[in-house]
PDB file of C-alpha atoms and ligand atoms in Angstrom:
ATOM      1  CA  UNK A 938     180.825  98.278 -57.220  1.00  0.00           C
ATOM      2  CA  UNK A 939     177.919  96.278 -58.882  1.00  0.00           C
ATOM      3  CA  UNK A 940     177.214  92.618 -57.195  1.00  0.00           C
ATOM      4  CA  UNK A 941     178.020  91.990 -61.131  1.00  0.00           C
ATOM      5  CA  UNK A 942     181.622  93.708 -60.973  1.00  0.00           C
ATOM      6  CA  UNK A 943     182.165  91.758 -57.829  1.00  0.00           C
ATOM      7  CA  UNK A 944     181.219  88.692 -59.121  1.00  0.00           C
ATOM      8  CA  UNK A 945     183.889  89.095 -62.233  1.00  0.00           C
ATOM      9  CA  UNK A 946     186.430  90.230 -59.578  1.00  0.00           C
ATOM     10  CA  UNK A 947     185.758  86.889 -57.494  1.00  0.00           C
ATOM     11  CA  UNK A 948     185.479  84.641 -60.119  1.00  0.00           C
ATOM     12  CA  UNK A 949     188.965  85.938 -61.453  1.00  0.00           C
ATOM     13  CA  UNK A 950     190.917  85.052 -58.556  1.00  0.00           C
ATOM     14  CA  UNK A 951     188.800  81.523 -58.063  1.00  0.00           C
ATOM     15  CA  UNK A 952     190.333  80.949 -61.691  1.00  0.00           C
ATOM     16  CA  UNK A 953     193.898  82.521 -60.743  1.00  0.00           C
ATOM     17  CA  UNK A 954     194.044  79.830 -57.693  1.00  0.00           C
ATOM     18  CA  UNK A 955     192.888  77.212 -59.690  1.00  0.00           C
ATOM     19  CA  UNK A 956     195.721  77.820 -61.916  1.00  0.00           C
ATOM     20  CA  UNK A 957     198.163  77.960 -59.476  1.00  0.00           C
ATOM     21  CA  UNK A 958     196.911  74.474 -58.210  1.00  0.00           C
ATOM     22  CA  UNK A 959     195.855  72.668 -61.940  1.00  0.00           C
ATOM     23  CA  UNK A 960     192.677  72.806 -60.613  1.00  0.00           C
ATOM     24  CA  UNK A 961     189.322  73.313 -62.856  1.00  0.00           C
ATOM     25  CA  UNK A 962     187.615  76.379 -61.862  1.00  0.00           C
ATOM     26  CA  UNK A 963     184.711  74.378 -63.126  1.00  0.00           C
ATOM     27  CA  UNK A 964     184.474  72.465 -59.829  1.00  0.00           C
ATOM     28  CA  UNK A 965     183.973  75.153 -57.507  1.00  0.00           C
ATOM     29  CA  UNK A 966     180.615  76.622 -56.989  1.00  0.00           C
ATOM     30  CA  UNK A 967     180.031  80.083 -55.896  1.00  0.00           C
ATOM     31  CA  UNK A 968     177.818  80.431 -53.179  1.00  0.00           C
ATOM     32  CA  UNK A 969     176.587  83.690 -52.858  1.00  0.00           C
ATOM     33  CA  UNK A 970     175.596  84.556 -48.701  1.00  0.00           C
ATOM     34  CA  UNK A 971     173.079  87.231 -48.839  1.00  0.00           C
ATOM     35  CA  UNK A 972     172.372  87.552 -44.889  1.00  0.00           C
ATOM     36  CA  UNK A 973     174.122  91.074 -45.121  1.00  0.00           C
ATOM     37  CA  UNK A 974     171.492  92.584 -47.802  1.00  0.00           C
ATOM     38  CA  UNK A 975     167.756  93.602 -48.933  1.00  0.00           C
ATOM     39  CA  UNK A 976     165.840  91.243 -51.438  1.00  0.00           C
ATOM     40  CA  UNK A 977     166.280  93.710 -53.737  1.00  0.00           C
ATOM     41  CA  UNK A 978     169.914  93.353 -53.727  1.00  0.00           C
ATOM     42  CA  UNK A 979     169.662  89.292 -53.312  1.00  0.00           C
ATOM     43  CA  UNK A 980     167.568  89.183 -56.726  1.00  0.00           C
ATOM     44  CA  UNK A 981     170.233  91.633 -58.451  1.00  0.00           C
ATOM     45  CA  UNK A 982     172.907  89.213 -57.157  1.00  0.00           C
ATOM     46  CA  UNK A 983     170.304  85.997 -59.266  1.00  0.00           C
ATOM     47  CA  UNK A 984     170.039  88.879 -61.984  1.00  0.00           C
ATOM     48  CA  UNK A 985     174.052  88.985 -62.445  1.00  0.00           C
ATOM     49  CA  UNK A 986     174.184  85.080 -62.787  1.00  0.00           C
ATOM     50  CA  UNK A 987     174.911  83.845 -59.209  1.00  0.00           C
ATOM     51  CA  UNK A 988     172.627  80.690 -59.187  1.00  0.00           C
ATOM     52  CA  UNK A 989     173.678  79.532 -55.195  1.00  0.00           C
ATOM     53  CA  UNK A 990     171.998  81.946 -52.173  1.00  0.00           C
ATOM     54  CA  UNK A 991     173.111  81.428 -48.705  1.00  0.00           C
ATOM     55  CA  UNK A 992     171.369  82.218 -46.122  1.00  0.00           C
ATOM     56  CA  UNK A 993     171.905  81.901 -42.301  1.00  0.00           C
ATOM     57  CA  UNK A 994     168.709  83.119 -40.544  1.00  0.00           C
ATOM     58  CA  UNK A 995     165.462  81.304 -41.431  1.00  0.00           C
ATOM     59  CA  UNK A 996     162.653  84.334 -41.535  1.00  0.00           C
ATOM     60  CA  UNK A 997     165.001  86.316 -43.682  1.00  0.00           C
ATOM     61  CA  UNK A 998     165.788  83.397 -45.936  1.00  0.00           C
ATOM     62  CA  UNK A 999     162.202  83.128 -46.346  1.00  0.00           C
ATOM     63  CA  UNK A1000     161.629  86.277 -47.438  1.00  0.00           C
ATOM     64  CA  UNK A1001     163.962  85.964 -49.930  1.00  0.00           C
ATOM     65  CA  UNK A1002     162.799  82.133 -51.142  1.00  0.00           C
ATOM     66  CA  UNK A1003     159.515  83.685 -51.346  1.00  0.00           C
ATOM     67  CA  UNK A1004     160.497  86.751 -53.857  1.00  0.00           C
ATOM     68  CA  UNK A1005     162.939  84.562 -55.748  1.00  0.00           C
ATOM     69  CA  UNK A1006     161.742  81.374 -56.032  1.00  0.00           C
ATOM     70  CA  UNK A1007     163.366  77.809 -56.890  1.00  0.00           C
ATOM     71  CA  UNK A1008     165.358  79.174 -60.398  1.00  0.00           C
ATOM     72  CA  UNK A1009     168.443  78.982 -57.913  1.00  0.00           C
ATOM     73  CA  UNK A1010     169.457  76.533 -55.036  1.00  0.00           C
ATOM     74  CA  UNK A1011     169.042  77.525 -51.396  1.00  0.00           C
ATOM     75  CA  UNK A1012     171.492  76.700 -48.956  1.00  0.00           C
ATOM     76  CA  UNK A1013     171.008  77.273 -45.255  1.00  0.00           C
ATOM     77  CA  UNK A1014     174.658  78.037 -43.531  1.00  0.00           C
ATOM     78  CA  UNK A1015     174.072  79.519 -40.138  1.00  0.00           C
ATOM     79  CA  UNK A1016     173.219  76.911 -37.099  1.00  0.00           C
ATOM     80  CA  UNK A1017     170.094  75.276 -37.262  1.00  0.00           C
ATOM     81  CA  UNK A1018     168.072  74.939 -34.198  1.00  0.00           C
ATOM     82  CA  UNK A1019     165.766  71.222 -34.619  1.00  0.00           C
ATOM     83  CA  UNK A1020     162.528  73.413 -33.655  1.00  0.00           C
ATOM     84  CA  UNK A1021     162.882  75.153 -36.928  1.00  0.00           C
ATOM     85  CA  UNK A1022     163.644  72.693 -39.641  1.00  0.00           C
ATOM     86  CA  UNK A1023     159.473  72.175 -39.739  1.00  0.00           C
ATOM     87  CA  UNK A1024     159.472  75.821 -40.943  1.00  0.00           C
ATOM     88  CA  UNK A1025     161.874  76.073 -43.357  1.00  0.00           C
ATOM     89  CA  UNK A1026     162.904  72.446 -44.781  1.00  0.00           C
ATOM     90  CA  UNK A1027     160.537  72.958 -47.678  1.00  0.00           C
ATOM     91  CA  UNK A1028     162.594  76.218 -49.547  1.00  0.00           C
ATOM     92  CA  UNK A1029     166.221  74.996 -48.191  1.00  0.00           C
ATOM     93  CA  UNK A1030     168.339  72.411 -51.295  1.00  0.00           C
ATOM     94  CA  UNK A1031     171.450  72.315 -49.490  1.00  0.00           C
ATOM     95  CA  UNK A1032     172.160  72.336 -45.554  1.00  0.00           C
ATOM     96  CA  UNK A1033     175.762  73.453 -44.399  1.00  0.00           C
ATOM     97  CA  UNK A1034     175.562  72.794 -40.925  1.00  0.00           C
ATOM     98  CA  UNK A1035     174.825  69.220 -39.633  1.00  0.00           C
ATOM     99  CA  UNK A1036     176.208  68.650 -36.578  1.00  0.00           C
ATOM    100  CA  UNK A1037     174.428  66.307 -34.305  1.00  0.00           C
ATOM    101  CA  UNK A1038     172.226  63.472 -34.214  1.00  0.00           C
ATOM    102  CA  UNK A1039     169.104  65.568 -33.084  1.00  0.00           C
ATOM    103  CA  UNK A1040     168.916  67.637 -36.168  1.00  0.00           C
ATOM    104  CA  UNK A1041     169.557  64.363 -38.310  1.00  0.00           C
ATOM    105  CA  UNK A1042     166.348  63.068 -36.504  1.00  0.00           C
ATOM    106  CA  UNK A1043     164.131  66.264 -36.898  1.00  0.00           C
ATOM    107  CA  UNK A1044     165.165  66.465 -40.538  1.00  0.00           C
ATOM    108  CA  UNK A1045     164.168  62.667 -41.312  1.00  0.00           C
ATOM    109  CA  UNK A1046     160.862  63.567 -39.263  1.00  0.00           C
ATOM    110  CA  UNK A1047     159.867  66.088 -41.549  1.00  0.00           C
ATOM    111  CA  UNK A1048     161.240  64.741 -44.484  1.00  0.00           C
ATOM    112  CA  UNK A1049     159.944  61.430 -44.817  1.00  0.00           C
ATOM    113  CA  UNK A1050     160.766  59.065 -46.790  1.00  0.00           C
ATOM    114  CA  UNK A1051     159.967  60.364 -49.851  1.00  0.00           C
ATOM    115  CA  UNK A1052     162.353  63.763 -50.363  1.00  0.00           C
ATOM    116  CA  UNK A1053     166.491  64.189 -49.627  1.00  0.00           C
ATOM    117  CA  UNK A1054     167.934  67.337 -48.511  1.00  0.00           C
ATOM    118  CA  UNK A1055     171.702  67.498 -49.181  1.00  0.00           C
ATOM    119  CA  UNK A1056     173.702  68.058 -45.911  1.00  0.00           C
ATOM    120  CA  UNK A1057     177.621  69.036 -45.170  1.00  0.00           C
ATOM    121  CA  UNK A1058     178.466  67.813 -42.007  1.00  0.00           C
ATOM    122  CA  UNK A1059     180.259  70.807 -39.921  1.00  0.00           C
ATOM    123  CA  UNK A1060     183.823  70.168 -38.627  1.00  0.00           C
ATOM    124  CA  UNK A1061     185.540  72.290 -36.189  1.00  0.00           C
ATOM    125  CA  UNK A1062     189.020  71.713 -37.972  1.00  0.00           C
ATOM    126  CA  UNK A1063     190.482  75.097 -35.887  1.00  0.00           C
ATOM    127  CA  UNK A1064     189.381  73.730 -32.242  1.00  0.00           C
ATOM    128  CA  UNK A1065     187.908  76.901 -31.217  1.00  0.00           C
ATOM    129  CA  UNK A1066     185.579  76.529 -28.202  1.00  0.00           C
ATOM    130  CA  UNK A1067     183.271  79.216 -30.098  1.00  0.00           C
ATOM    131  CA  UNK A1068     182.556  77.492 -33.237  1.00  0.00           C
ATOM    132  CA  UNK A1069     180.273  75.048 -34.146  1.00  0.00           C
ATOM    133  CA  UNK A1070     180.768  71.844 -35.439  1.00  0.00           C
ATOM    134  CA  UNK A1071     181.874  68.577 -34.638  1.00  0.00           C
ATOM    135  CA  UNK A1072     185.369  67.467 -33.273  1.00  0.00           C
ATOM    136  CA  UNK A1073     187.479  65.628 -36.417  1.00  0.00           C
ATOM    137  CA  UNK A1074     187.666  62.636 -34.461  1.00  0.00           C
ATOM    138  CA  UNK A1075     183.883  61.571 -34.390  1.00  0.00           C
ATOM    139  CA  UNK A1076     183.277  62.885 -38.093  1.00  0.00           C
ATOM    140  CA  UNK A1077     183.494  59.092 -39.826  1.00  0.00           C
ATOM    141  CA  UNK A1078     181.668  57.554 -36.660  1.00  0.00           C
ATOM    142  CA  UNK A1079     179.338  60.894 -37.269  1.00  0.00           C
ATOM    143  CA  UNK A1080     178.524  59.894 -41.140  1.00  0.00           C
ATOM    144  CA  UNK A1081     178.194  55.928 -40.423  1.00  0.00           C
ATOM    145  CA  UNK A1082     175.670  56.377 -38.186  1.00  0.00           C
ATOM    146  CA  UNK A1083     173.642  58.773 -40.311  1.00  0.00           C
ATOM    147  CA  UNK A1084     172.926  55.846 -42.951  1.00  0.00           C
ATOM    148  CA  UNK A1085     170.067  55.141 -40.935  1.00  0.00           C
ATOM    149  CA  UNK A1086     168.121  58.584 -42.478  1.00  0.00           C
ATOM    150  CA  UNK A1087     167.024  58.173 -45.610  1.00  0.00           C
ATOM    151  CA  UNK A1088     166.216  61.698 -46.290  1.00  0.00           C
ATOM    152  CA  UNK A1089     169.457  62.947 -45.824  1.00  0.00           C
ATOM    153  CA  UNK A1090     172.546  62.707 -48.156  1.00  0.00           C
ATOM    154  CA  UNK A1091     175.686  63.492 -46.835  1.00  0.00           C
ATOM    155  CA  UNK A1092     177.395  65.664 -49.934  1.00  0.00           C
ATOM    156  CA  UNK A1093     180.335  66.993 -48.029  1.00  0.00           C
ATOM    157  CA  UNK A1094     182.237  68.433 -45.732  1.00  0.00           C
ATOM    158  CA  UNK A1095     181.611  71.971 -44.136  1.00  0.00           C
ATOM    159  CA  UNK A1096     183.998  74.618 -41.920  1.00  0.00           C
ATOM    160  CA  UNK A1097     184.221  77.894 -40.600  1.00  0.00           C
ATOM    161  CA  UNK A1098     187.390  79.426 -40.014  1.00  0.00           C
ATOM    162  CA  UNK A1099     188.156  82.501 -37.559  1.00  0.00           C
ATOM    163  CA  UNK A1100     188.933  85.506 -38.738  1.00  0.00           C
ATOM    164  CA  UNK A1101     192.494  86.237 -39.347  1.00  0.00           C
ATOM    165  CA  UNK A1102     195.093  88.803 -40.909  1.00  0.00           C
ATOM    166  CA  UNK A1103     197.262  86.171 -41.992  1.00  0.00           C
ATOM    167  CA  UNK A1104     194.780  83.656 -44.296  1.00  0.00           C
ATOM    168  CA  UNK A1105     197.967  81.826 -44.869  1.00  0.00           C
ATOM    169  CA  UNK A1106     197.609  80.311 -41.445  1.00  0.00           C
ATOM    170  CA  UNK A1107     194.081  78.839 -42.359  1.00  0.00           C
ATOM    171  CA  UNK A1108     196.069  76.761 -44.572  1.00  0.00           C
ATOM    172  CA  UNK A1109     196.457  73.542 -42.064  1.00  0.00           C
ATOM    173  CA  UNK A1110     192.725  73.900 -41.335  1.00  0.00           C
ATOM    174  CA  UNK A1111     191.325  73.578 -44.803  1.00  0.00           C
ATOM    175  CA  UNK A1112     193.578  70.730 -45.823  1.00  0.00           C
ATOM    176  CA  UNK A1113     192.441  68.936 -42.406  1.00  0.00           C
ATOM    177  CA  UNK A1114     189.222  69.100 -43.524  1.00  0.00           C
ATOM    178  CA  UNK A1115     190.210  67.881 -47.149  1.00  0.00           C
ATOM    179  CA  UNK A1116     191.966  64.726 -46.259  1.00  0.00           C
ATOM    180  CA  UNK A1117     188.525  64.021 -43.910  1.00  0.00           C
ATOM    181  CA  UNK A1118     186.492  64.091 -46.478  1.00  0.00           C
ATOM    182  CA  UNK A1119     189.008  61.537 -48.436  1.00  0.00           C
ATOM    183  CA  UNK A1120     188.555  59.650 -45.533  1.00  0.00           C
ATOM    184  CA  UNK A1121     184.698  59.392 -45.994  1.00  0.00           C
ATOM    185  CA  UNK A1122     184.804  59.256 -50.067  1.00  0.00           C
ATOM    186  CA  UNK A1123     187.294  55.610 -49.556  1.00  0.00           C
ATOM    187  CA  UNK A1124     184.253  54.284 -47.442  1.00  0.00           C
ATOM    188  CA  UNK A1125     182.202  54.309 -50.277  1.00  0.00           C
ATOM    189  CA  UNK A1126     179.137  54.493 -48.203  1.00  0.00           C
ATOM    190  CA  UNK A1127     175.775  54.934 -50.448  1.00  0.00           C
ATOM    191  CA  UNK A1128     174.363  57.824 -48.043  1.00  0.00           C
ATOM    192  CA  UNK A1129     177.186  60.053 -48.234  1.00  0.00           C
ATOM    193  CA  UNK A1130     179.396  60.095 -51.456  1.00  0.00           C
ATOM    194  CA  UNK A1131     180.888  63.383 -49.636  1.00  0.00           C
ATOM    195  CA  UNK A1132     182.754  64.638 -52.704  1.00  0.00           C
ATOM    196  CA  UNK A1133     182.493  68.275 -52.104  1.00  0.00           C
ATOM    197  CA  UNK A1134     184.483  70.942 -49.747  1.00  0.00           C
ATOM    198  CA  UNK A1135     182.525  73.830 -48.041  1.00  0.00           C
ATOM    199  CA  UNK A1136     185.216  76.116 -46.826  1.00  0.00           C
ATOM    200  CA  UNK A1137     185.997  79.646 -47.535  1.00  0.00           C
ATOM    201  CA  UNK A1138     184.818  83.308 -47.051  1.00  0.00           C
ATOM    202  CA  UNK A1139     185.713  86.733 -48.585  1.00  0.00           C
ATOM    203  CA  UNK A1140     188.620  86.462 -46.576  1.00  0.00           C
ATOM    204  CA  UNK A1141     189.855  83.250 -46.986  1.00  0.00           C
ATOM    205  CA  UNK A1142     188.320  81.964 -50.130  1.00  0.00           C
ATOM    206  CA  UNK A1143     191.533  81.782 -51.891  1.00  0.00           C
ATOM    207  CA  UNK A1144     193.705  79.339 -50.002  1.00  0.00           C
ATOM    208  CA  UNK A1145     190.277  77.312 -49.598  1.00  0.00           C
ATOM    209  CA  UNK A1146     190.445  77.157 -53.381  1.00  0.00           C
ATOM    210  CA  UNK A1147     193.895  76.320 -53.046  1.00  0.00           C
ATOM    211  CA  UNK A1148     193.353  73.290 -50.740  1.00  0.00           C
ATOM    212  CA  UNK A1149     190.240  72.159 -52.478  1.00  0.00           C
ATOM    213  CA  UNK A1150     186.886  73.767 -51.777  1.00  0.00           C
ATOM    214  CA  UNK A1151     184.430  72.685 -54.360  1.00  0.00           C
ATOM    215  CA  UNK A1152     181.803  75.414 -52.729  1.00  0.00           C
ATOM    216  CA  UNK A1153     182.749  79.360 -51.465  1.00  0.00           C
ATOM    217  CA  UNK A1154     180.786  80.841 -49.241  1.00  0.00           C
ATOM    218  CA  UNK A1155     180.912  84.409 -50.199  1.00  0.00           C
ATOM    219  CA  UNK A1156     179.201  87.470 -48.242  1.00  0.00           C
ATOM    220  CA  UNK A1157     180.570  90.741 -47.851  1.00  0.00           C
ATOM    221  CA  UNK A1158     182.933  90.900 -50.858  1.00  0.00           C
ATOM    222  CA  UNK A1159     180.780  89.673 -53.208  1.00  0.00           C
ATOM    223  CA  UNK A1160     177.250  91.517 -52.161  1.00  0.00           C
ATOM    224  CA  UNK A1161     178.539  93.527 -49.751  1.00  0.00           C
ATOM    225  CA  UNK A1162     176.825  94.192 -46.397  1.00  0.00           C
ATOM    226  CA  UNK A1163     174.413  96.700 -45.537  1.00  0.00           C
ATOM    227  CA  UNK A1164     173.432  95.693 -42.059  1.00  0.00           C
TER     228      UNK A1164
HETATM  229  C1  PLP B1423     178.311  85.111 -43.019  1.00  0.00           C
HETATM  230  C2  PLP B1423     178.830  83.797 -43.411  1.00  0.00           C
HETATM  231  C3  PLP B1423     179.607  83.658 -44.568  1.00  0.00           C
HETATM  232  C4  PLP B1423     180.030  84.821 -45.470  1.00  0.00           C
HETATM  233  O1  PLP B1423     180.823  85.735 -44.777  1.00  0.00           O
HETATM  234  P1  PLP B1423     181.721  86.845 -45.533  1.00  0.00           P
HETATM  235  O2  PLP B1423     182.931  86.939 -44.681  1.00  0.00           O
HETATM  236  O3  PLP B1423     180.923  88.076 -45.550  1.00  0.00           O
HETATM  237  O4  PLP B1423     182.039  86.358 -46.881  1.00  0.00           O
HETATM  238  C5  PLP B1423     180.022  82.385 -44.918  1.00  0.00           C
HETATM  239  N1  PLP B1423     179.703  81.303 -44.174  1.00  0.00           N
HETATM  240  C6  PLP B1423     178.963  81.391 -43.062  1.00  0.00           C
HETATM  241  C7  PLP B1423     178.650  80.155 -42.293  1.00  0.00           C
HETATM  242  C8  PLP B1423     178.511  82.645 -42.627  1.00  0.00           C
HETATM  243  O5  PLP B1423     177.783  82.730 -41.507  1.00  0.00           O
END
C-alpha cells in the first residue's frame, strides 16, 4: 500500500467515527509520525497531502526538517530531554510532550521573548509507572504555573496509551483526558486556551476520535515502519 492509499483508508474511518459521534471530521488533524521511515518515504507521505510530521528523536527529525522544509508543521512527540531543546527548538511548531517545569524553563531560555512554540502538556491518564507524563491531579496546578513563560502556549492536552487488544478499554482513558482539558478551557487562562486533544495511534485512533481527539498521531498504519 501507498502512504497515499493509507492515508484515504485512515481518513475514511476518522470520517466514519465522526459520524457515529456528530462530530466534524474537519476538527481533527492528522498527524503523520514518520520515526519508523527514510526521508524519502517522509517527503512521499508531504507529497500525498499529509501537512503534520511527527517526529520523536531529534537528529532524525532534523534530517527530515532539513530535506522538507517549513511547507508542513513539525511536531516533536517523543520525550524531550532540556539539554536538547537548544538544538532543535528552531525546526519544531508543535511540542507533544511537556511535562515538567525544567523543560518549561529551557524552552523560555531559548525562546525568548520574542517567538511561541505550541506545547500539549502530557498526562498519564492510564497510571502506568512506564509512561511519561504528569499525574491528572497536578495538570491545572501544572498549566497555572506555566503563565509565567511567555514563549510557550499551552494548546492542549497530550496522552499515550498502552498497547492493547481490546482498544475499547482505552475508552475511560481518553475521555479522562477530555473532561481535563474542559477543565483548563473554563479557566480561560490567556497562556493556554487548551482546545485541542492529542490522543490516538494506529491502534487506537478510532475511539480517540470517538472521545474527542482534535490531533492523531499516526505511525505504522499510515507510513508504515521500516525499522
Ligand atoms: C511512535 C509514536 C506514535 C505512532 O505510533 P503508531 O502506533 O505506529 O501509530 C504516536 N505517538 C507517539 C508519542 C509515538 O512515540
Amino acid at each position: 500500500m501507498t502512504v497515499k492509499q493509507n492515508f484515504q483508508k485512515v481518513q475514511a474511518l476518522i470520517q466514519a467515527a465522526c459520524q457515529r459521534t456528530n462530530r466534524n471530521p474537519e476538527s481533527i488533524h492528522i498527524v503523520a509520525v514518520t520515526k519508523y521511515v527514510s526521508i524519502e518515504k517522509a517527503q512521499e507521505t508531504v507529497e500525498a497531502g499529509i501537512v503534520h510530521l511527527g517526529e520523536n528523536r531529534i537528529e532524525e527529525g532534523l534530517d527530515k526538517w532539513n530535506a522538507i522544509g517549513d511547507n508542513v508543521s513539525w511536531h516533536f512527540i517523543g520525550n524531550l530531554q532540556s539539554k536538547k531543546v537548544k538544538k532543535m527548538i528552531h525546526a519544531f511548531d508543535y511540542i507533544h510532550s511537556l511535562d515538567r517545569l525544567s523543560l518549561a524553563k529551557e524552552l523560555q531560555r531559548r525562546l525568548g521573548d520574542e517567538r511561541k512554540v505550541k506545547c500539549f502538556v502530557q498526562v498519564n491518564v492510564t497510571g502506568e509507572e512506564t509512561k511519561s507524563g504528569i499525574d491528572p491531579k497536578d495538570v491545572l496546578s501544572f498549566i497555572e504555573e506555566l503563565k509565567a513563560f511567555s514563549s510557550i502556549e499551552i494548546v492542549g492536552l497530550m496522552t499515550m496509551a498502552p498497547y492493547v487488544e481490546d482498544t475499547e478499554s482505552l475508552r475511560p482513558a481518553f475521555k479522562h483526558l477530555r473532561e481535563l482539558k474542559e477543565k483548563v478551557e473554563e479557566k480561560k487562562w490567556p497562556h493556554a486556551p487548551c482546545h485541542e486533544l492529542s490522543m490516538g495511534m494506529s491502534n487506537d485512533y478510532e475511539i480517540a476520535v470517538e472521545e474527542g481527539a482534535t490531533f492523531v498521531r499516526i505511525g505504522s498504519s499510515l507510513v508504515g515502519k521500516d525499522k
